[in-house]
Amino acid sequence: MNQIKESKVIGVATPRIDGPLKVSGSAMYASDHHFKDMVYAWPVCATIASGTLTGLDTAAAKKMPGVIAVYHRENIGKLYRTPPAAGFTMIIDERRPPLEDDTIRYHGQYVAVVVAQTMEQARAAAESVKATYSKQAHNTSGKLLASELSTPKPDEKSKRGDTASALKDAKIKVDQVYTMPVETHNPIELHASVAVYDGDKFTLYETSQAVVNHRDVMAAMLGVPPEKVQVITRFLGSGFGGKLWPWPHGLLAAACARNLKRPVKLVVSRQMMFHSVGHRPAIDQRIQLAASADGKLTAVQQDYVNHTSILDDYDEGCGEITPFLYSTPNLLVTGGLARRNIGNPTAMRGPGAVPGLYALESAMDELAIALKMDPVELRLKNEPAIDESLGIPFSSRHLKECLTVGAEKFGWSRRTPEVGSMKRDGLTLGWGVAACSWLAARSEAEASVELRQDGTARIACGTQDIGGGTYTVMAQVVSHETGIPLNKIDVVLGDSSLPPGPISGGSWVTASMTPAVLEAAQKASASLLKVASSTDGSPFKGKKQDELELANGMVCVKGQAQGAVPISEILRSAKINAVSGTGKSTGTFGEAKPKFSFHSYGAQFAEVTWQPEIARLRVSRVVTVIDAGRMLNPPTARNQIEGAVVMGVGMALFEETMYDPRTGAPINNNLADYVVAVNADTPQLDVTFLDYPDYELNALGARGVGEIGLAGVAAAITGAVHHATGVRVRDLPIRIEDLLAPSGKNMHVA
Ligand code: MOS
């Protein structure tokens, strides 16, 4: 790849260009859209977790004030299933359209939807619909047993060497099970759909992390061609993966709009978000590690089971990182599914890698203790030279430096390994460490760039900014290429009618869109130079195009700032409004013979304080060092990692969706009872980027960040808790009672 090293805007701290819109409240989120004659929909949710809907009495609801319609299986109209997914289109986690049949497979499944003049009227009427059921036994248990895997035997996800023999022969071994409960995404912005149907075309304002896929899925399920659906997501109040793929409420809103020919708004309540828009599944993982006495890994085996719904297969992919993180001749990763009467799980920040690394890195900490070796040293000792699972080199890997720089920043050399041996201000300290990693990738993407007579540029791409700073980074790339200042660059995103852009998932938007936007800007510039060299009266008339260049927003003879002419003047004298170019990125997914293993790396060091007298555990400090390519905009990147670390505190200490065994309903379905980390729980945060550009991935060397910041936190915290208390918690979240009465089955007292 061509490498771009010098830049006045790339890598320079750049305030978000959409910041003023956000702080002034004028950024339009999906549910902010309002239309004349708009009406409100509220779903009716099943109150059993398994069985059949035997009756639906809507008479009372229909008579209530403001009620316009009550739709159910018999009158909602045709909705279809999607064809199989291909690449990044036609992806949906709950394949069954809403109201398709009368079988209830999870609590909260939609059985009807009420439309009324106001949201309050719709809600009151929905609560007055009387559903009757024939109930069957359900299973919503978070305990997953290898013996009830849905597959006849677990799938082998990755394999090399002879793991069974190596484990049998090993002198030093760790063999433990690590479990995680269901975690529910809780972005501040509720899921919402505002559906407009004009008798021919649907315009859908959605909370979507992927507008192009959303359009294709909605068109397929509504039974119309894709050009009859436009999906718009200008701003997203985050999603964490929960808004990657469409969910049934969007279909309900669109079907209501189709039936009524009126705009329909449906906002999913916080309670409903606990059952019908995905979650991270419950996951059990058995990790077996074997090592020689000098700390070299000889075998790694990871067997995971995650729950999935009754109809759909969601694989968490916990073994994504395990095959290449450390050097080992023998490796086996298997995975299986266990069915539950719960809505389908979905990607939640760092799917696969985050739970996988929680287990693997916890086991590495236990191995370090078994070896009486420093846990940083153990990891340094097992650094591989190449990606041993694929037999190819890493594009750019600096895990060792993440560990050593992090250790230095954290003060790790002062750590004394004995349990409870470190004190400060009367508190017991615990220090833990974990490595982290996350895939780096490009997905196929297109973008267009226009250079306009008024001196501005316009970038258009059918991706979306979910809060990470995509608007700003795109503007930086075009400013870098053209010299047009950031305040003269319009970035248009979040509309499926724009050139198809990447999904806002996998932390790969920046890496994916950069080549497309650069190419588009270069083509627009070439077109501009053609105009400059061919327009009568232009000072460049008759020059060859390759004698000219675009620099600082002006056209000039290469290397000669003197005589430069602004873009606006060139276009004005040619009577052209705008020149444009489009660019495409190729994808790294599905490459038959990849040349490089693309991943980001990091190390996370956590400190906890423990006061046994009053049973108070706090995470006081987390140091994170990240190797994720070149940081195009360091403050927004830092913000991503800081947010992820706070989320990691929640994962380690608080987050757990609980299901009532009697009804199968999530019982802590609100922000009072489902505890997420808040400011008061936020440790001192220290984030360092190594900033090694990855020029194998794109010309700017950017890989992207977000998910990786969560990947090591829980293991570093459970390691720190063990160091402070002697209790090894292998069953997240860590509960105070685990530390006070260390006797549970997943615990071990040192
Ligand atoms: Mo992320 S879980 O790929 O939105």
XYZ file of N, CA and C and ligand atoms in Angstrom, residues 185 209 239-244 346-351 438 466 503-508 707, ligand 1:
73
model
N -27.562 -5.055 26.380
C -27.085 -3.744 25.911
C -27.988 -2.667 26.495
N -27.085 0.476 13.190
C -25.635 0.543 13.014
C -25.242 0.116 11.598
N -25.000 1.877 20.392
C -25.699 0.626 20.115
C -25.004 -0.573 20.729
N -23.667 -0.550 20.740
C -22.869 -1.640 21.309
C -23.168 -2.982 20.643
N -23.629 -2.945 19.390
C -23.944 -4.183 18.682
C -25.432 -4.490 18.678
N -26.164 -3.990 19.666
C -27.605 -4.263 19.754
C -28.377 -3.646 18.594
N -27.780 -2.662 17.935
C -28.464 -2.009 16.813
C -27.811 -2.350 15.473
N -26.976 -3.413 15.479
C -26.332 -3.795 14.212
C -27.357 -4.296 13.206
N -27.240 -11.509 20.396
C -26.621 -10.821 19.264
C -25.237 -10.351 19.673
N -24.561 -9.713 18.719
C -23.241 -9.153 19.014
C -23.384 -8.102 20.113
N -22.552 -8.200 21.124
C -22.444 -7.135 22.107
C -20.965 -6.808 22.237
N -20.684 -5.560 22.270
C -19.323 -5.014 22.202
C -18.205 -6.054 22.398
N -17.465 -6.260 21.303
C -16.388 -7.245 21.333
C -16.888 -8.673 21.379
N -17.945 -9.004 20.578
C -18.494 -10.359 20.663
C -17.398 -11.403 20.453
N -8.148 -7.807 19.299
C -9.401 -7.699 18.545
C -9.045 -7.687 17.081
N -22.050 6.126 14.938
C -22.836 5.655 16.084
C -22.373 6.324 17.370
N -20.769 -1.442 7.700
C -21.541 -1.519 8.931
C -20.705 -0.865 10.035
N -21.383 -0.242 10.993
C -20.641 0.291 12.147
C -20.527 -0.825 13.171
N -19.699 -1.780 12.850
C -19.504 -2.940 13.717
C -18.063 -3.384 13.620
N -17.659 -4.147 14.610
C -16.321 -4.714 14.564
C -15.212 -3.694 14.678
N -15.528 -2.478 15.017
C -14.533 -1.387 15.110
C -13.777 -1.226 13.797
N -14.440 -1.530 12.645
C -13.677 -1.487 11.398
C -14.119 -0.394 10.416
N -13.987 -1.813 20.578
C -14.226 -3.061 21.293
C -13.024 -3.563 22.089
Mo -20.019 -4.072 17.649
S -20.644 -5.496 18.973
O -19.492 -4.982 16.322
O -21.320 -3.035 17.439
